[in-house]
Amino acid sequence: MSDDAAGLPIPKDALAALPPLREVIARHGLAAKKSLGQNFLLDGNLLDRIARVPGSLAGATVYEVGPGPGGLTRALLRAGANVVAVERDDRALPALAELAEAAPGRLSVLGGDALKQDEAALLPPGTHVVANLPYNIGTALFVRWLTTDAWPPWWATLTLMFQKEVAQRIVAAPDTSAYGRLSVLAQWRTLPKIALDVPRQAFTPPPSITSSVVHVRPVAAPTGVSVRTLETLTAAAFGQRRKMLRASLRGLAGGPEALERCGIDAARRAETLSVAEFVEVARSLDASR
Ligand code: SAM
């Protein structure tokens, strides 16, 4: 506490007074574990930049997967967010408890596996997701969040760190080598953008490649298409991406007929179909069942 001119106590900014992250890591023995995808971000300016990607977070609820020593969590709290975080590494929980003390009532931390959470039950609608995801589960979580039956989904925006190559697949256009199932599932009903690249040297320890922060907003969904059909269709089409659709969709009941109904040449390859064409074929498959 310090005193202002009128002699009233002013609460010291407990977040600003926290010890450096390196000290937290050393004191709590948080040596990075590869098996948990641990590559920590320690630069406060970079972390503040990431926390600004979704826009103003003042008063918003943010879901963070994998806070680790809490660098990004600190930035989210500095941005005025209320944070719900899930962390699998028990070693990080005491460090996160200290952070929760510095931001009373604004941080709750669950110990456990993010893949096992029921986010729609855990979080209020309109929650923003911001996370430096562990690479080993990043794509699985992302696909799960993209393919919720309810739309608009429980989340308002996703701001997620991926390997740059995965980020490029998410935003890829047709007729490029990066375009695939992930591009269609992402772009079908969201607007994904690469917000910034993060060099490998920014992480402790540095991973082998560059990373990118992807920002995703939901947009209105085209009607009459089931998520599962689009998933099955894109899995079949891109499962053999070098082949013509006539061959790659042979094993998908009604697939070749749906192509024909949509006037799509079966000699084309999956990577030439636009997202809208995939949606049209999925809609035709649904209608015929
Ligand atoms: N947010 C921190 C940062 O930016 O420095 C740490 C990011 S690190 C890339 C990924 C974090 O996710 C680690 O803290 C790791 O322990 C945690 N993690 C790994 N697998 C997890 C899982 N299945 N559920 C929840 N957290 C997990």
Tab-separated table of N, CA and C in Angstrom, residues 127-284:
chain	number	residue	atom	x	y	z
A	127	THR	N	-17.648	-16.308	-24.144
A	127	THR	CA	-16.273	-16.397	-23.635
A	127	THR	C	-15.274	-16.306	-24.800
A	128	HIS	N	-14.194	-15.558	-24.582
A	128	HIS	CA	-13.107	-15.526	-25.566
A	128	HIS	C	-12.088	-16.600	-25.170
A	129	VAL	N	-11.561	-17.292	-26.157
A	129	VAL	CA	-10.507	-18.270	-25.868
A	129	VAL	C	-9.179	-17.667	-26.318
A	130	VAL	N	-8.223	-17.628	-25.426
A	130	VAL	CA	-6.882	-17.130	-25.769
A	130	VAL	C	-5.888	-18.127	-25.186
A	131	ALA	N	-5.043	-18.698	-26.034
A	131	ALA	CA	-4.145	-19.729	-25.512
A	131	ALA	C	-2.911	-19.912	-26.371
A	132	ASN	N	-1.820	-20.120	-25.686
A	132	ASN	CA	-0.593	-20.599	-26.307
A	132	ASN	C	-0.669	-22.118	-26.153
A	133	LEU	N	-1.314	-22.741	-27.132
A	133	LEU	CA	-1.690	-24.155	-26.980
A	133	LEU	C	-0.488	-25.086	-27.011
A	134	PRO	N	-0.568	-26.172	-26.221
A	134	PRO	CA	0.442	-27.225	-26.403
A	134	PRO	C	0.235	-27.824	-27.800
A	135	TYR	N	1.342	-27.937	-28.568
A	135	TYR	CA	1.193	-28.334	-29.974
A	135	TYR	C	0.560	-29.709	-30.142
A	136	ASN	N	0.806	-30.591	-29.157
A	136	ASN	CA	0.305	-31.963	-29.345
A	136	ASN	C	-1.223	-32.066	-29.299
A	137	ILE	N	-1.914	-31.088	-28.705
A	137	ILE	CA	-3.385	-31.186	-28.671
A	137	ILE	C	-4.061	-29.979	-29.352
A	138	GLY	N	-3.251	-29.080	-29.928
A	138	GLY	CA	-3.807	-27.843	-30.497
A	138	GLY	C	-4.846	-28.094	-31.580
A	139	THR	N	-4.499	-28.924	-32.552
A	139	THR	CA	-5.422	-29.139	-33.665
A	139	THR	C	-6.689	-29.857	-33.202
A	140	ALA	N	-6.528	-30.824	-32.293
A	140	ALA	CA	-7.705	-31.566	-31.800
A	140	ALA	C	-8.672	-30.618	-31.091
A	141	LEU	N	-8.136	-29.727	-30.261
A	141	LEU	CA	-9.019	-28.773	-29.561
A	141	LEU	C	-9.685	-27.822	-30.556
A	142	PHE	N	-8.886	-27.342	-31.509
A	142	PHE	CA	-9.401	-26.379	-32.493
A	142	PHE	C	-10.549	-26.999	-33.296
A	143	VAL	N	-10.339	-28.226	-33.775
A	143	VAL	CA	-11.396	-28.883	-34.566
A	143	VAL	C	-12.636	-29.080	-33.697
A	144	ARG	N	-12.427	-29.429	-32.441
A	144	ARG	CA	-13.585	-29.603	-31.550
A	144	ARG	C	-14.362	-28.288	-31.398
A	145	TRP	N	-13.634	-27.178	-31.251
A	145	TRP	CA	-14.302	-25.895	-31.062
A	145	TRP	C	-14.975	-25.410	-32.356
A	146	LEU	N	-14.432	-25.864	-33.504
A	146	LEU	CA	-15.035	-25.471	-34.789
A	146	LEU	C	-16.279	-26.276	-35.114
A	147	THR	N	-16.371	-27.466	-34.545
A	147	THR	CA	-17.417	-28.386	-34.985
A	147	THR	C	-18.488	-28.597	-33.920
A	148	THR	N	-18.702	-27.593	-33.075
A	148	THR	CA	-19.782	-27.732	-32.090
A	148	THR	C	-21.113	-27.757	-32.851
A	149	ASP	N	-22.036	-28.554	-32.353
A	149	ASP	CA	-23.350	-28.603	-33.003
A	149	ASP	C	-24.041	-27.250	-32.889
A	150	ALA	N	-23.965	-26.658	-31.681
A	150	ALA	CA	-24.633	-25.364	-31.474
A	150	ALA	C	-23.856	-24.268	-32.207
A	151	TRP	N	-24.544	-23.425	-32.921
A	151	TRP	CA	-23.900	-22.312	-33.619
A	151	TRP	C	-24.812	-21.110	-33.624
A	152	PRO	N	-24.425	-19.909	-33.218
A	152	PRO	CA	-23.062	-19.599	-32.793
A	152	PRO	C	-22.623	-20.431	-31.597
A	153	PRO	N	-21.318	-20.684	-31.502
A	153	PRO	CA	-20.808	-21.566	-30.450
A	153	PRO	C	-20.737	-20.849	-29.104
A	154	TRP	N	-20.270	-21.555	-28.073
A	154	TRP	CA	-20.130	-20.961	-26.741
A	154	TRP	C	-19.054	-19.897	-26.715
A	155	TRP	N	-18.125	-19.934	-27.669
A	155	TRP	CA	-17.022	-18.968	-27.669
A	155	TRP	C	-17.317	-17.792	-28.603
A	156	ALA	N	-16.807	-16.624	-28.214
A	156	ALA	CA	-17.006	-15.424	-29.036
A	156	ALA	C	-15.901	-15.286	-30.069
A	157	THR	N	-14.664	-15.538	-29.643
A	157	THR	CA	-13.519	-15.536	-30.569
A	157	THR	C	-12.493	-16.549	-30.052
A	158	LEU	N	-11.639	-17.006	-30.975
A	158	LEU	CA	-10.508	-17.863	-30.601
A	158	LEU	C	-9.226	-17.141	-31.000
A	159	THR	N	-8.283	-17.054	-30.078
A	159	THR	CA	-6.972	-16.474	-30.390
A	159	THR	C	-5.955	-17.506	-29.949
A	160	LEU	N	-5.366	-18.203	-30.906
A	160	LEU	CA	-4.618	-19.418	-30.576
A	160	LEU	C	-3.264	-19.461	-31.255
A	161	MET	N	-2.284	-19.923	-30.525
A	161	MET	CA	-0.938	-20.111	-31.078
A	161	MET	C	-0.854	-21.486	-31.720
A	162	PHE	N	-0.378	-21.498	-32.978
A	162	PHE	CA	-0.140	-22.758	-33.682
A	162	PHE	C	1.253	-22.724	-34.298
A	163	GLN	N	1.721	-23.879	-34.702
A	163	GLN	CA	2.899	-23.904	-35.565
A	163	GLN	C	2.501	-23.152	-36.834
A	164	LYS	N	3.412	-22.385	-37.402
A	164	LYS	CA	3.080	-21.538	-38.550
A	164	LYS	C	2.463	-22.351	-39.694
A	165	GLU	N	2.992	-23.536	-39.887
A	165	GLU	CA	2.509	-24.384	-40.987
A	165	GLU	C	1.028	-24.768	-40.775
A	166	VAL	N	0.634	-24.991	-39.513
A	166	VAL	CA	-0.774	-25.307	-39.220
A	166	VAL	C	-1.630	-24.051	-39.420
A	167	ALA	N	-1.103	-22.892	-38.984
A	167	ALA	CA	-1.830	-21.631	-39.166
A	167	ALA	C	-2.090	-21.384	-40.655
A	168	GLN	N	-1.092	-21.696	-41.482
A	168	GLN	CA	-1.254	-21.488	-42.925
A	168	GLN	C	-2.296	-22.423	-43.515
A	169	ARG	N	-2.393	-23.623	-42.951
A	169	ARG	CA	-3.440	-24.550	-43.423
A	169	ARG	C	-4.820	-24.019	-43.056
A	170	ILE	N	-4.923	-23.411	-41.878
A	170	ILE	CA	-6.222	-22.917	-41.400
A	170	ILE	C	-6.758	-21.821	-42.333
A	171	VAL	N	-5.867	-20.947	-42.818
A	171	VAL	CA	-6.325	-19.802	-43.622
A	171	VAL	C	-6.150	-20.037	-45.126
A	172	ALA	N	-5.711	-21.231	-45.534
A	172	ALA	CA	-5.329	-21.450	-46.936
A	172	ALA	C	-6.509	-21.324	-47.901
A	173	ALA	N	-6.181	-20.848	-49.114
A	173	ALA	CA	-7.168	-20.751	-50.195
A	173	ALA	C	-7.083	-22.009	-51.060
A	174	PRO	N	-8.185	-22.325	-51.800
A	174	PRO	CA	-8.149	-23.481	-52.702
A	174	PRO	C	-6.987	-23.377	-53.690
A	175	ASP	N	-6.624	-24.526	-54.241
A	175	ASP	CA	-5.556	-24.594	-55.241
A	175	ASP	C	-4.185	-24.243	-54.673
A	176	THR	N	-4.029	-24.368	-53.370
A	176	THR	CA	-2.696	-24.213	-52.779
A	176	THR	C	-2.375	-25.507	-52.039
A	177	SER	N	-1.092	-25.740	-51.810
A	177	SER	CA	-0.731	-27.022	-51.180
A	177	SER	C	-1.182	-27.062	-49.718
A	178	ALA	N	-1.379	-25.888	-49.092
A	178	ALA	CA	-1.785	-25.876	-47.674
A	178	ALA	C	-3.290	-26.112	-47.503
A	179	TYR	N	-4.039	-25.987	-48.594
A	179	TYR	CA	-5.509	-26.097	-48.499
A	179	TYR	C	-5.903	-27.548	-48.242
A	180	GLY	N	-6.769	-27.748	-47.233
A	180	GLY	CA	-7.185	-29.111	-46.922
A	180	GLY	C	-8.375	-29.105	-45.985
A	181	ARG	N	-8.521	-30.234	-45.309
A	181	ARG	CA	-9.676	-30.429	-44.431
A	181	ARG	C	-9.785	-29.331	-43.372
A	182	LEU	N	-8.628	-28.968	-42.790
A	182	LEU	CA	-8.632	-27.957	-41.734
A	182	LEU	C	-9.083	-26.597	-42.286
A	183	SER	N	-8.690	-26.279	-43.518
A	183	SER	CA	-9.109	-25.008	-44.135
A	183	SER	C	-10.630	-24.983	-44.286
A	184	VAL	N	-11.197	-26.077	-44.787
A	184	VAL	CA	-12.650	-26.099	-45.027
A	184	VAL	C	-13.404	-26.046	-43.703
A	185	LEU	N	-12.962	-26.853	-42.726
A	185	LEU	CA	-13.670	-26.861	-41.433
A	185	LEU	C	-13.568	-25.499	-40.749
A	186	ALA	N	-12.439	-24.807	-40.934
A	186	ALA	CA	-12.274	-23.489	-40.305
A	186	ALA	C	-13.064	-22.427	-41.050
A	187	GLN	N	-13.013	-22.460	-42.373
A	187	GLN	CA	-13.574	-21.339	-43.134
A	187	GLN	C	-15.053	-21.513	-43.439
A	188	TRP	N	-15.579	-22.690	-43.165
A	188	TRP	CA	-16.990	-22.949	-43.434
A	188	TRP	C	-17.894	-21.956	-42.704
A	189	ARG	N	-17.595	-21.699	-41.441
A	189	ARG	CA	-18.472	-20.795	-40.707
A	189	ARG	C	-17.705	-19.878	-39.756
A	190	THR	N	-16.423	-19.667	-40.064
A	190	THR	CA	-15.676	-18.665	-39.299
A	190	THR	C	-14.780	-17.896	-40.259
A	191	LEU	N	-14.274	-16.792	-39.738
A	191	LEU	CA	-13.327	-15.977	-40.486
A	191	LEU	C	-11.982	-16.091	-39.771
A	192	PRO	N	-11.080	-16.956	-40.253
A	192	PRO	CA	-9.784	-17.085	-39.580
A	192	PRO	C	-8.728	-16.168	-40.211
A	193	LYS	N	-7.909	-15.567	-39.371
A	193	LYS	CA	-6.831	-14.692	-39.861
A	193	LYS	C	-5.559	-14.970	-39.067
A	194	ILE	N	-4.413	-14.825	-39.721
A	194	ILE	CA	-3.157	-14.895	-38.967
A	194	ILE	C	-2.896	-13.495	-38.408
A	195	ALA	N	-2.853	-13.391	-37.082
A	195	ALA	CA	-2.711	-12.075	-36.446
A	195	ALA	C	-1.247	-11.670	-36.334
A	196	LEU	N	-0.390	-12.604	-35.971
A	196	LEU	CA	1.045	-12.298	-35.916
A	196	LEU	C	1.862	-13.580	-35.901
A	197	ASP	N	3.085	-13.448	-36.427
A	197	ASP	CA	4.041	-14.555	-36.352
A	197	ASP	C	4.891	-14.368	-35.102
A	198	VAL	N	5.262	-15.466	-34.487
A	198	VAL	CA	6.096	-15.391	-33.281
A	198	VAL	C	7.355	-16.222	-33.532
A	199	PRO	N	8.531	-15.548	-33.539
A	199	PRO	CA	9.764	-16.295	-33.841
A	199	PRO	C	10.065	-17.316	-32.754
A	200	ARG	N	10.776	-18.349	-33.155
A	200	ARG	CA	11.042	-19.449	-32.214
A	200	ARG	C	11.828	-18.986	-31.000
A	201	GLN	N	12.670	-17.935	-31.207
A	201	GLN	CA	13.525	-17.454	-30.097
A	201	GLN	C	12.704	-16.791	-28.989
A	202	ALA	N	11.428	-16.495	-29.264
A	202	ALA	CA	10.597	-15.843	-28.237
A	202	ALA	C	10.181	-16.834	-27.150
A	203	PHE	N	10.380	-18.136	-27.428
A	203	PHE	CA	9.925	-19.172	-26.487
A	203	PHE	C	11.099	-19.704	-25.667
A	204	THR	N	10.765	-20.172	-24.470
A	204	THR	CA	11.744	-20.849	-23.613
A	204	THR	C	11.201	-22.231	-23.258
A	205	PRO	N	11.826	-23.301	-23.705
A	205	PRO	CA	12.903	-23.372	-24.692
A	205	PRO	C	12.348	-23.086	-26.092
A	206	PRO	N	13.212	-22.688	-27.056
A	206	PRO	CA	12.696	-22.410	-28.399
A	206	PRO	C	12.282	-23.696	-29.110
A	207	PRO	N	11.103	-23.720	-29.729
A	207	PRO	CA	10.731	-24.886	-30.543
A	207	PRO	C	11.532	-24.868	-31.841
A	208	SER	N	11.343	-25.886	-32.690
A	208	SER	CA	12.209	-25.954	-33.879
A	208	SER	C	11.724	-25.026	-34.998
A	209	ILE	N	10.505	-24.522	-34.907
A	209	ILE	CA	9.974	-23.736	-36.032
A	209	ILE	C	9.207	-22.498	-35.545
A	210	THR	N	8.907	-21.602	-36.481
A	210	THR	CA	8.146	-20.381	-36.189
A	210	THR	C	6.706	-20.734	-35.821
A	211	SER	N	6.098	-19.898	-34.983
A	211	SER	CA	4.683	-20.075	-34.627
A	211	SER	C	3.885	-18.873	-35.119
A	212	SER	N	2.573	-19.021	-35.148
A	212	SER	CA	1.694	-17.905	-35.541
A	212	SER	C	0.482	-17.909	-34.631
A	213	VAL	N	0.015	-16.689	-34.335
A	213	VAL	CA	-1.238	-16.554	-33.584
A	213	VAL	C	-2.365	-16.403	-34.595
A	214	VAL	N	-3.354	-17.266	-34.487
A	214	VAL	CA	-4.511	-17.222	-35.383
A	214	VAL	C	-5.700	-16.671	-34.612
A	215	HIS	N	-6.427	-15.767	-35.266
A	215	HIS	CA	-7.623	-15.207	-34.637
A	215	HIS	C	-8.836	-15.639	-35.462
A	216	VAL	N	-9.859	-16.127	-34.788
A	216	VAL	CA	-11.020	-16.699	-35.473
A	216	VAL	C	-12.307	-16.105	-34.911
A	217	ARG	N	-13.143	-15.612	-35.831
A	217	ARG	CA	-14.473	-15.117	-35.424
A	217	ARG	C	-15.533	-15.972	-36.088
A	218	PRO	N	-16.592	-16.303	-35.370
A	218	PRO	CA	-17.662	-17.045	-36.041
A	218	PRO	C	-18.423	-16.128	-36.995
A	219	VAL	N	-18.859	-16.676	-38.115
A	219	VAL	CA	-19.779	-15.941	-38.991
A	219	VAL	C	-21.017	-16.810	-39.147
A	220	ALA	N	-22.062	-16.245	-39.735
A	220	ALA	CA	-23.315	-16.999	-39.867
A	220	ALA	C	-23.064	-18.292	-40.632
A	221	ALA	N	-23.679	-19.358	-40.184
A	221	ALA	CA	-23.483	-20.649	-40.842
A	221	ALA	C	-24.445	-20.802	-42.002
A	222	PRO	N	-23.986	-21.400	-43.107
A	222	PRO	CA	-24.941	-21.756	-44.162
A	222	PRO	C	-25.909	-22.799	-43.595
A	223	THR	N	-27.154	-22.714	-43.921
A	223	THR	CA	-28.135	-23.616	-43.311
A	223	THR	C	-28.186	-24.969	-44.028
A	224	GLY	N	-28.744	-25.925	-43.350
A	224	GLY	CA	-29.046	-27.215	-43.980
A	224	GLY	C	-27.850	-28.133	-44.154
A	225	VAL	N	-26.789	-27.915	-43.410
A	225	VAL	CA	-25.644	-28.816	-43.518
A	225	VAL	C	-25.284	-29.319	-42.134
A	226	SER	N	-25.087	-30.637	-42.028
A	226	SER	CA	-24.674	-31.127	-40.722
A	226	SER	C	-23.141	-31.126	-40.657
A	227	VAL	N	-22.650	-30.759	-39.470
A	227	VAL	CA	-21.202	-30.696	-39.260
A	227	VAL	C	-20.580	-32.048	-39.570
A	228	ARG	N	-21.264	-33.123	-39.107
A	228	ARG	CA	-20.681	-34.467	-39.272
A	228	ARG	C	-20.527	-34.803	-40.753
A	229	THR	N	-21.525	-34.417	-41.564
A	229	THR	CA	-21.429	-34.723	-43.000
A	229	THR	C	-20.241	-33.990	-43.611
A	230	LEU	N	-20.071	-32.728	-43.242
A	230	LEU	CA	-18.945	-31.968	-43.790
A	230	LEU	C	-17.615	-32.594	-43.350
A	231	GLU	N	-17.576	-33.071	-42.104
A	231	GLU	CA	-16.352	-33.716	-41.616
A	231	GLU	C	-16.057	-34.993	-42.400
A	232	THR	N	-17.101	-35.816	-42.613
A	232	THR	CA	-16.888	-37.083	-43.329
A	232	THR	C	-16.487	-36.817	-44.772
A	233	LEU	N	-17.176	-35.851	-45.384
A	233	LEU	CA	-16.891	-35.525	-46.786
A	233	LEU	C	-15.450	-35.027	-46.953
A	234	THR	N	-15.033	-34.096	-46.102
A	234	THR	CA	-13.679	-33.548	-46.258
A	234	THR	C	-12.626	-34.604	-45.902
A	235	ALA	N	-12.939	-35.460	-44.926
A	235	ALA	CA	-11.978	-36.525	-44.583
A	235	ALA	C	-11.789	-37.440	-45.791
A	236	ALA	N	-12.883	-37.803	-46.468
A	236	ALA	CA	-12.777	-38.700	-47.629
A	236	ALA	C	-12.068	-37.981	-48.782
A	237	ALA	N	-12.461	-36.749	-49.050
A	237	ALA	CA	-11.924	-36.036	-50.215
A	237	ALA	C	-10.429	-35.773	-50.066
A	238	PHE	N	-10.011	-35.334	-48.874
A	238	PHE	CA	-8.597	-34.985	-48.702
A	238	PHE	C	-7.767	-36.175	-48.224
A	239	GLY	N	-8.442	-37.288	-47.863
A	239	GLY	CA	-7.718	-38.496	-47.456
A	239	GLY	C	-6.837	-38.979	-48.597
A	240	GLN	N	-7.301	-38.741	-49.827
A	240	GLN	CA	-6.502	-39.120	-51.006
A	240	GLN	C	-6.450	-37.898	-51.917
A	241	ARG	N	-5.783	-36.859	-51.481
A	241	ARG	CA	-5.898	-35.556	-52.150
A	241	ARG	C	-5.334	-35.539	-53.560
A	242	ARG	N	-4.457	-36.474	-53.890
A	242	ARG	CA	-3.875	-36.500	-55.244
A	242	ARG	C	-4.849	-37.124	-56.243
A	243	LYS	N	-5.869	-37.825	-55.720
A	243	LYS	CA	-6.772	-38.545	-56.621
A	243	LYS	C	-7.926	-37.669	-57.072
A	244	MET	N	-8.555	-38.063	-58.155
A	244	MET	CA	-9.768	-37.370	-58.585
A	244	MET	C	-10.873	-37.687	-57.586
A	245	LEU	N	-11.833	-36.770	-57.491
A	245	LEU	CA	-12.930	-36.958	-56.526
A	245	LEU	C	-13.699	-38.247	-56.811
A	246	ARG	N	-13.778	-38.609	-58.070
A	246	ARG	CA	-14.475	-39.852	-58.456
A	246	ARG	C	-13.899	-41.031	-57.662
A	247	ALA	N	-12.585	-41.033	-57.465
A	247	ALA	CA	-11.932	-42.131	-56.725
A	247	ALA	C	-11.975	-41.878	-55.221
A	248	SER	N	-11.666	-40.652	-54.808
A	248	SER	CA	-11.571	-40.428	-53.360
A	248	SER	C	-12.933	-40.527	-52.677
A	249	LEU	N	-14.002	-40.238	-53.408
A	249	LEU	CA	-15.336	-40.308	-52.774
A	249	LEU	C	-16.048	-41.636	-53.034
A	250	ARG	N	-15.332	-42.574	-53.661
A	250	ARG	CA	-15.975	-43.862	-53.991
A	250	ARG	C	-16.512	-44.557	-52.736
A	251	GLY	N	-15.753	-44.463	-51.646
A	251	GLY	CA	-16.160	-45.161	-50.421
A	251	GLY	C	-17.209	-44.416	-49.608
A	252	LEU	N	-17.597	-43.230	-50.049
A	252	LEU	CA	-18.552	-42.429	-49.272
A	252	LEU	C	-19.939	-42.609	-49.883
A	253	ALA	N	-20.838	-43.255	-49.125
A	253	ALA	CA	-22.167	-43.567	-49.686
A	253	ALA	C	-22.844	-42.292	-50.207
A	254	GLY	N	-23.239	-42.333	-51.463
A	254	GLY	CA	-23.944	-41.188	-52.068
A	254	GLY	C	-23.014	-40.083	-52.530
A	255	GLY	N	-21.694	-40.222	-52.303
A	255	GLY	CA	-20.731	-39.163	-52.636
A	255	GLY	C	-20.688	-38.823	-54.123
A	256	PRO	N	-20.423	-39.821	-54.984
A	256	PRO	CA	-20.347	-39.517	-56.417
A	256	PRO	C	-21.660	-38.926	-56.950
A	257	GLU	N	-22.798	-39.426	-56.451
A	257	GLU	CA	-24.102	-38.912	-56.911
A	257	GLU	C	-24.285	-37.456	-56.469
A	258	ALA	N	-23.842	-37.135	-55.249
A	258	ALA	CA	-23.985	-35.752	-54.761
A	258	ALA	C	-23.158	-34.804	-55.620
A	259	LEU	N	-21.968	-35.260	-56.022
A	259	LEU	CA	-21.126	-34.426	-56.904
A	259	LEU	C	-21.879	-34.129	-58.184
A	260	GLU	N	-22.477	-35.165	-58.730
A	260	GLU	CA	-23.178	-35.013	-60.008
A	260	GLU	C	-24.356	-34.046	-59.864
A	261	ARG	N	-25.124	-34.211	-58.786
A	261	ARG	CA	-26.272	-33.313	-58.558
A	261	ARG	C	-25.825	-31.858	-58.451
A	262	CYS	N	-24.618	-31.652	-57.916
A	262	CYS	CA	-24.108	-30.278	-57.744
A	262	CYS	C	-23.388	-29.779	-58.994
A	263	GLY	N	-23.335	-30.625	-60.042
A	263	GLY	CA	-22.683	-30.206	-61.292
A	263	GLY	C	-21.171	-30.055	-61.128
A	264	ILE	N	-20.592	-30.831	-60.199
A	264	ILE	CA	-19.130	-30.742	-59.996
A	264	ILE	C	-18.453	-31.900	-60.714
A	265	ASP	N	-17.523	-31.576	-61.567
A	265	ASP	CA	-16.818	-32.565	-62.380
A	265	ASP	C	-16.049	-33.540	-61.478
A	266	ALA	N	-16.361	-34.826	-61.587
A	266	ALA	CA	-15.738	-35.832	-60.714
A	266	ALA	C	-14.265	-36.035	-61.041
A	267	ALA	N	-13.808	-35.425	-62.137
A	267	ALA	CA	-12.383	-35.530	-62.472
A	267	ALA	C	-11.560	-34.486	-61.716
A	268	ARG	N	-12.230	-33.581	-61.025
A	268	ARG	CA	-11.484	-32.580	-60.247
A	268	ARG	C	-10.874	-33.219	-58.996
A	269	ARG	N	-9.862	-32.566	-58.443
A	269	ARG	CA	-9.276	-33.038	-57.191
A	269	ARG	C	-9.774	-32.172	-56.041
A	270	ALA	N	-9.741	-32.737	-54.839
A	270	ALA	CA	-10.321	-32.066	-53.674
A	270	ALA	C	-9.831	-30.630	-53.513
A	271	GLU	N	-8.517	-30.424	-53.750
A	271	GLU	CA	-7.960	-29.098	-53.429
A	271	GLU	C	-8.452	-28.007	-54.367
A	272	THR	N	-9.189	-28.387	-55.454
A	272	THR	CA	-9.708	-27.360	-56.368
A	272	THR	C	-11.110	-26.894	-55.967
A	273	LEU	N	-11.740	-27.605	-55.035
A	273	LEU	CA	-13.109	-27.220	-54.643
A	273	LEU	C	-13.074	-26.078	-53.631
A	274	SER	N	-13.921	-25.086	-53.853
A	274	SER	CA	-14.001	-23.985	-52.883
A	274	SER	C	-14.727	-24.485	-51.627
A	275	VAL	N	-14.636	-23.693	-50.570
A	275	VAL	CA	-15.357	-24.040	-49.343
A	275	VAL	C	-16.851	-24.098	-49.647
A	276	ALA	N	-17.347	-23.150	-50.450
A	276	ALA	CA	-18.777	-23.125	-50.793
A	276	ALA	C	-19.176	-24.395	-51.537
A	277	GLU	N	-18.295	-24.900	-52.413
A	277	GLU	CA	-18.623	-26.141	-53.139
A	277	GLU	C	-18.672	-27.340	-52.181
A	278	PHE	N	-17.756	-27.398	-51.234
A	278	PHE	CA	-17.814	-28.490	-50.251
A	278	PHE	C	-19.138	-28.436	-49.481
A	279	VAL	N	-19.543	-27.219	-49.112
A	279	VAL	CA	-20.790	-27.064	-48.355
A	279	VAL	C	-21.980	-27.515	-49.218
A	280	GLU	N	-21.926	-27.175	-50.498
A	280	GLU	CA	-23.018	-27.548	-51.396
A	280	GLU	C	-23.120	-29.078	-51.522
A	281	VAL	N	-21.977	-29.744	-51.661
A	281	VAL	CA	-21.991	-31.213	-51.783
A	281	VAL	C	-22.490	-31.833	-50.471
A	282	ALA	N	-22.033	-31.285	-49.339
A	282	ALA	CA	-22.487	-31.818	-48.042
A	282	ALA	C	-24.000	-31.629	-47.902
A	283	ARG	N	-24.480	-30.489	-48.333
A	283	ARG	CA	-25.927	-30.230	-48.232
A	283	ARG	C	-26.711	-31.223	-49.102
A	284	SER	N	-26.169	-31.504	-50.274
A	284	SER	CA	-26.833	-32.447	-51.175
A	284	SER	C	-26.813	-33.859	-50.577
